[in-house]
Short mmCIF file of C-alpha atoms in Angstrom, two decimals:
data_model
loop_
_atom_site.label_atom_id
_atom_site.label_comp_id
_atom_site.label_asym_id
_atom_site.label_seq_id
_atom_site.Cartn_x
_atom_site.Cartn_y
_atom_site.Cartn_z
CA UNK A 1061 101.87 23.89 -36.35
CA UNK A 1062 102.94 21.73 -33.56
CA UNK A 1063 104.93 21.92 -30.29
CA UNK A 1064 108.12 21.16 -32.01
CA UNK A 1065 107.49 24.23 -34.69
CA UNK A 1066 110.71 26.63 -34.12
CA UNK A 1067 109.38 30.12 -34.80
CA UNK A 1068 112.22 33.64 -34.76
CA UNK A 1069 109.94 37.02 -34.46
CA UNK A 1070 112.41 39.75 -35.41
CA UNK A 1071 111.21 42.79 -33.85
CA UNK A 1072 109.57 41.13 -30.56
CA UNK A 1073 109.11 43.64 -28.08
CA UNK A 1074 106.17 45.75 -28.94
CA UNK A 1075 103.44 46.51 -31.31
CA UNK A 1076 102.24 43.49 -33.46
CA UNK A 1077 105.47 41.36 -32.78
CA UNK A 1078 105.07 41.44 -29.18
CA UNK A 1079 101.72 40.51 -29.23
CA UNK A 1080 103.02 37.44 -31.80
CA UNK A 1081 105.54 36.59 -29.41
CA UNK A 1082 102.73 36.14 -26.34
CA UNK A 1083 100.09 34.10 -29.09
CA UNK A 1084 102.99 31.82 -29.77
CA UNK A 1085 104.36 31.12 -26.63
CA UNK A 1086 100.70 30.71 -25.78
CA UNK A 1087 100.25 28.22 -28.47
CA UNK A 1088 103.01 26.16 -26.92
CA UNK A 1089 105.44 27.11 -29.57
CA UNK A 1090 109.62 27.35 -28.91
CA UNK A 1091 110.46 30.48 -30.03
CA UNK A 1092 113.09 33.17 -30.60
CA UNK A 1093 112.80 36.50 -29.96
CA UNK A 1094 115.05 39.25 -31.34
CA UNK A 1095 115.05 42.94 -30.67
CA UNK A 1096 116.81 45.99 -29.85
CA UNK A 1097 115.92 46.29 -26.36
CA UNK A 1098 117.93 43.82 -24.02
CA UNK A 1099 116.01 44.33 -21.06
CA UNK A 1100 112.65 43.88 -22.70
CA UNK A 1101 113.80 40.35 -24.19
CA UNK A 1102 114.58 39.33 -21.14
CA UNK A 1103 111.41 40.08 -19.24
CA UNK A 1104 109.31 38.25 -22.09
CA UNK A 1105 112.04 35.27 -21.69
CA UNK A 1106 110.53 34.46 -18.36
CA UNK A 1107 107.08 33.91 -20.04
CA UNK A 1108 108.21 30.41 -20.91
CA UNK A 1109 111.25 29.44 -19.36
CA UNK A 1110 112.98 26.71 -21.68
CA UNK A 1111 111.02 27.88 -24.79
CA UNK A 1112 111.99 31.14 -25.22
CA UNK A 1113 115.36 32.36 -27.01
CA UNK A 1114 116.32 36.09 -26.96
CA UNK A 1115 118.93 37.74 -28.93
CA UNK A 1116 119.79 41.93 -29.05
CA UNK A 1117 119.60 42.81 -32.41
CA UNK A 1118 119.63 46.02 -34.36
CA UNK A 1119 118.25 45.55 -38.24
CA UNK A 1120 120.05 48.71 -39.04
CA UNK A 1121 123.59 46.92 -38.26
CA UNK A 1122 125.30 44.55 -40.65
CA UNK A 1123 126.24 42.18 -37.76
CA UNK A 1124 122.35 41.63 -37.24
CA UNK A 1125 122.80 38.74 -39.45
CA UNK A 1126 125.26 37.22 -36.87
CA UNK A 1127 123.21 37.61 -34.67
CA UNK A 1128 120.28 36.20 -36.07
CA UNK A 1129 122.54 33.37 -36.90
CA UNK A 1130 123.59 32.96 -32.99
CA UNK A 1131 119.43 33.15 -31.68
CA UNK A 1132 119.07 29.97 -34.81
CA UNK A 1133 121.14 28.10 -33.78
CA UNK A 1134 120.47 27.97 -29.83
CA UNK A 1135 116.54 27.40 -30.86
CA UNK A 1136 118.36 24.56 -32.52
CA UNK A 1137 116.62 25.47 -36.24
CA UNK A 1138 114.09 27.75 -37.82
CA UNK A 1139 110.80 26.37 -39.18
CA UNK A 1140 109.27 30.21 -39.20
CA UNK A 1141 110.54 33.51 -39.56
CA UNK A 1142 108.46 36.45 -39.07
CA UNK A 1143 109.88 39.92 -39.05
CA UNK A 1144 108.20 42.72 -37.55
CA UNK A 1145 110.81 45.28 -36.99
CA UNK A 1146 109.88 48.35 -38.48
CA UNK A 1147 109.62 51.95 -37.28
CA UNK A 1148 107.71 55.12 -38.96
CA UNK A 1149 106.27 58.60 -37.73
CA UNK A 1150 104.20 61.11 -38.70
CA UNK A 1151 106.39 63.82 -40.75
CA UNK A 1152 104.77 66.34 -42.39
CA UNK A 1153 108.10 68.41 -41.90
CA UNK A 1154 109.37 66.37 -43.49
CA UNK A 1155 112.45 65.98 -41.77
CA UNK A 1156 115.24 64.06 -43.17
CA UNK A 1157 116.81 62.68 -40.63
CA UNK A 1158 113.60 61.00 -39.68
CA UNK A 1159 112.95 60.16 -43.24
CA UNK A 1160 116.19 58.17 -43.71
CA UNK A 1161 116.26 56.49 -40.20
CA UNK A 1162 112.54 54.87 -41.69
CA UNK A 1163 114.37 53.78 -44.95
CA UNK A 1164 117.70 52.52 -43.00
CA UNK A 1165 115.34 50.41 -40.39
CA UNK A 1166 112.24 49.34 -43.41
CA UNK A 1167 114.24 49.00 -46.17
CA UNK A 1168 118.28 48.00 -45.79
CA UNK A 1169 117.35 46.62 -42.35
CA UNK A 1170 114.41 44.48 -44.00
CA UNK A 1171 116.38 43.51 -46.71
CA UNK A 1172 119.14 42.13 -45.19
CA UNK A 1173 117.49 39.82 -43.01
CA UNK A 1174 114.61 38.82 -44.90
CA UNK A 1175 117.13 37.91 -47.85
CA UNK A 1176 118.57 35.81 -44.89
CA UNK A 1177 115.89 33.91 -44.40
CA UNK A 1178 115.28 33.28 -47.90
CA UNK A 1179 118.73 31.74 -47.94
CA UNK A 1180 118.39 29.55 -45.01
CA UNK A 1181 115.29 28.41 -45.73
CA UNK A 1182 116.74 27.89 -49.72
CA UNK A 1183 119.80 25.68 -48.28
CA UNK A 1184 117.54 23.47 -45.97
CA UNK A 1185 115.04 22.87 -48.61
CA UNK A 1186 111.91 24.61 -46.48
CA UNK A 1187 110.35 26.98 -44.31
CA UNK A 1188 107.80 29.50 -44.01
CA UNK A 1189 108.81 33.30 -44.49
CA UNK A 1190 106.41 35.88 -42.85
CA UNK A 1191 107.16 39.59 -43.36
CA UNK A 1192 104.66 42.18 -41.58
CA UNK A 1193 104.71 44.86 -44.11
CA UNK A 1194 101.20 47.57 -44.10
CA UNK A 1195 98.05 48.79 -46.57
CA UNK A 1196 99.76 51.95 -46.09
CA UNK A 1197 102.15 50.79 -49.15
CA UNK A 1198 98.93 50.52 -51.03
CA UNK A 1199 99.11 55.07 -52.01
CA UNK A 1200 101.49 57.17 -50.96
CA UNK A 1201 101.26 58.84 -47.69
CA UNK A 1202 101.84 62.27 -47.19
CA UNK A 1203 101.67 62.49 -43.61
CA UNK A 1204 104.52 59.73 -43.60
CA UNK A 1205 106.29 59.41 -46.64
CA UNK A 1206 108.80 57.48 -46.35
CA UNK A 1207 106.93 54.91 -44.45
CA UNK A 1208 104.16 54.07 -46.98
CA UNK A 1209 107.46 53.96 -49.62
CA UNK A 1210 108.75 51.46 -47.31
CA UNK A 1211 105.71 49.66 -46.83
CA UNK A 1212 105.30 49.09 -50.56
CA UNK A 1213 109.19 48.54 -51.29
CA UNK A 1214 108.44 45.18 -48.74
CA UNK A 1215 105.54 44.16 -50.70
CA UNK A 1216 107.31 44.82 -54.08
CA UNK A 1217 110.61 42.37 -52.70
CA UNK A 1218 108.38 39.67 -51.31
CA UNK A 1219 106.84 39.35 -54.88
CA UNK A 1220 110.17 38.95 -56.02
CA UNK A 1221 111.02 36.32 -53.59
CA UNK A 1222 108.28 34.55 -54.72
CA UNK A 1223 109.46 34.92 -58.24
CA UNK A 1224 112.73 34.19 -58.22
CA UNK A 1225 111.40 30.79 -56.02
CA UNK A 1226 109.56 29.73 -59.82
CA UNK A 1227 113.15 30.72 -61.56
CA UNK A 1228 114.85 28.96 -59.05
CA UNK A 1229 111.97 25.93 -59.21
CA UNK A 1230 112.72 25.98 -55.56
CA UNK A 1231 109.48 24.13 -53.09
CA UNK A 1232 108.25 23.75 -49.81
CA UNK A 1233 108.62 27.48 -48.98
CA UNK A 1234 106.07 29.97 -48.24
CA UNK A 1235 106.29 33.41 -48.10
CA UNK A 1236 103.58 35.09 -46.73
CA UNK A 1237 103.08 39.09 -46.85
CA UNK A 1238 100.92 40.17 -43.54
CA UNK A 1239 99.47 43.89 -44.75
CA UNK A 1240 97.55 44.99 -41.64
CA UNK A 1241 95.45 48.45 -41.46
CA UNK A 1242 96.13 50.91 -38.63
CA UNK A 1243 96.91 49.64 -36.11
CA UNK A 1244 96.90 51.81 -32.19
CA UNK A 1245 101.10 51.95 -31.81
CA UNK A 1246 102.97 55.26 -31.03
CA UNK A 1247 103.29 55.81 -34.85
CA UNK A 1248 99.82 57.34 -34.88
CA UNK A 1249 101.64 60.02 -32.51
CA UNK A 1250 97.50 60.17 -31.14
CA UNK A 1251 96.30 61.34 -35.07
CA UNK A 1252 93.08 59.92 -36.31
CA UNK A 1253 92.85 57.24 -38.60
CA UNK A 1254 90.38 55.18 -40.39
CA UNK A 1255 89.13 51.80 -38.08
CA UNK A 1256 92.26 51.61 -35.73
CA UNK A 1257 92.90 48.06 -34.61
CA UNK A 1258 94.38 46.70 -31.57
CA UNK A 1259 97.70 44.30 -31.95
CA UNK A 1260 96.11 41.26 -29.83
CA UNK A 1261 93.52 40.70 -32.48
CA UNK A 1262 95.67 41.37 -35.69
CA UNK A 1263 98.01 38.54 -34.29
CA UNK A 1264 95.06 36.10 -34.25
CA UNK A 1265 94.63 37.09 -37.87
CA UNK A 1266 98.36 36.81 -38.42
CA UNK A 1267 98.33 33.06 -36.50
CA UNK A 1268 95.61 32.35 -38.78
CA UNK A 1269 97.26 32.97 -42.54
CA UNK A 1270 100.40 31.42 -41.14
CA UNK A 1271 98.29 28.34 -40.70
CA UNK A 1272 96.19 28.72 -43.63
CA UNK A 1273 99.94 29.39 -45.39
CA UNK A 1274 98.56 32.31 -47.12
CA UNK A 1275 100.76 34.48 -50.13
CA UNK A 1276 98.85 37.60 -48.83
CA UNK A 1277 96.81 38.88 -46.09
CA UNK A 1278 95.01 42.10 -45.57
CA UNK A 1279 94.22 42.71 -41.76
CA UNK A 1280 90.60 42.73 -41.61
CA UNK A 1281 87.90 42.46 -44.39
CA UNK A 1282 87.38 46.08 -43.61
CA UNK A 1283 90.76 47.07 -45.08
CA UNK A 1284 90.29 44.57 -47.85
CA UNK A 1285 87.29 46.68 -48.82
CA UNK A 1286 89.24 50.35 -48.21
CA UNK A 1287 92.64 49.22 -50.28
CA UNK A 1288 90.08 48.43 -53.14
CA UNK A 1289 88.75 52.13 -52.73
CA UNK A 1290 91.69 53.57 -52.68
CA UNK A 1291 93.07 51.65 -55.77
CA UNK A 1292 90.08 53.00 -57.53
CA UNK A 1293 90.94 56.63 -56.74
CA UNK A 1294 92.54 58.79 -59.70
CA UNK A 1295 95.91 59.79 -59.10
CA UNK A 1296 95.02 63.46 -59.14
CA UNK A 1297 91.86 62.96 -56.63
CA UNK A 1298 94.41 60.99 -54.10
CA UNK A 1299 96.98 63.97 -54.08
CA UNK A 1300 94.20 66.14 -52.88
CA UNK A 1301 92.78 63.59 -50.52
CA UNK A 1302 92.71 64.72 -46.41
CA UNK A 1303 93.95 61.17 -45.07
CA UNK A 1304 93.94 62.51 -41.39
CA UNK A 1305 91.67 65.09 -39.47
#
């Protein structure tokens, strides 16, 4: 990854994509930023002056793909994209309005611009695809539903991605699915969960399997050892289980 690497972070301005946007620029990178939250973009513009691109964008809004469009083509290309936008909250109410707002954000909004990005990166013959989906898609959730469903829908389209690359006998693309643990964001809403980990050092570990040009990544060897656990867990056992205390 040199200077010269163009790198769009979808989903920029806080949690694991803000601390991406920081390593990169960091690294020397040029890169484009994308995000809901105009104000914030610009503020994290003036971290590099000249290498940064920002762009407002809302996943949930068919015109996002415009817009990612408009942020490409002012970073003059796109050798990365990494998309971190996603929302979820605790809802054992299980409210629906929450419920759907995670599906229109982690599913339709993740869809439309990761399938994007697969096309771009189809029609100039290469690129690297990075989607941060979660080891919370591993089991269902109960304590946020729709979130884990999301999580695993991500997982489930990525494979397919890679798939329909081997149909398609399409090369030089990667498409690497980042599955961190917990990590300490607002989601939590303050609950406790199993080995919490800060976003600075997951985006080291993110840096890393973009380098390394990893398929998959599981955020740390902690978590590698807890998703096997909970695979091994009988369905009926896991419906029972008390994830939070």
């Amino acid at each position: 990854m040199s200077n010269d690497t163009k790198i769009v972070i979808v989903g920029a301005t806080s949690g694991i994509g803000l601390a991406l946007t920081r390593l990169f620029v960091k690294k020397g990178c040029r890169v484009g930023i994308a995000a809901r939250r105009t104000e914030e973009l610009e503020r994290l513009r003036n971290l590099a002056l000249g290498r940064i691109e920002i762009q407002t964008l809302d996943v949930t809004q068919p015109n996002s793909v415009e817009h990612l469009q408009a942020l490409i083509h002012r970073l003059g290309g796109m050798d990365i994209y990494i998309h971190s936008a996603g929302i979820g909250q605790m809802n054992v109410a299980l409210n629906e309005e929450a419920e759907l707002q995670t599906v229109e954000v982690n599913v339709d909004g993740f869809t439309r611009l990761v399938a994007f990005a697969f096309n771009y990166f189809s029609g100039v013959g290469r690129g690297h695809l990075v989607a941060v989906s979660s080891v919370a898609g591993t089991r269902g959730l109960g304590v946020a539903a729709s979130y884990s469903a999301s999580k695993a829908y991500q997982s489930t389209y990525l494979q397919s991605l890679r798939q329909l690359m081997s149909i398609r006998k399409m090369k030089n693309i990667v498409i690497t699915d980042i599955r961190p643990g917990f990590v300490a964001t607002p989601l939590l809403g303050g609950l406790h969960f199993p080995l919490l980990m800060q976003s600075a050092p997951v985006a080291k570990a993110i840096f890393r399997a973009i380098e390394q040009r990893k398929h998959l990544k599981i955020i740390d060897w902690r978590y590698r050892l807890l998703v096997g656990l909970w695979r091994m867990i009988p369905r009926f056992v896991w419906e029972r289980f008390p994830l939070i205390k």
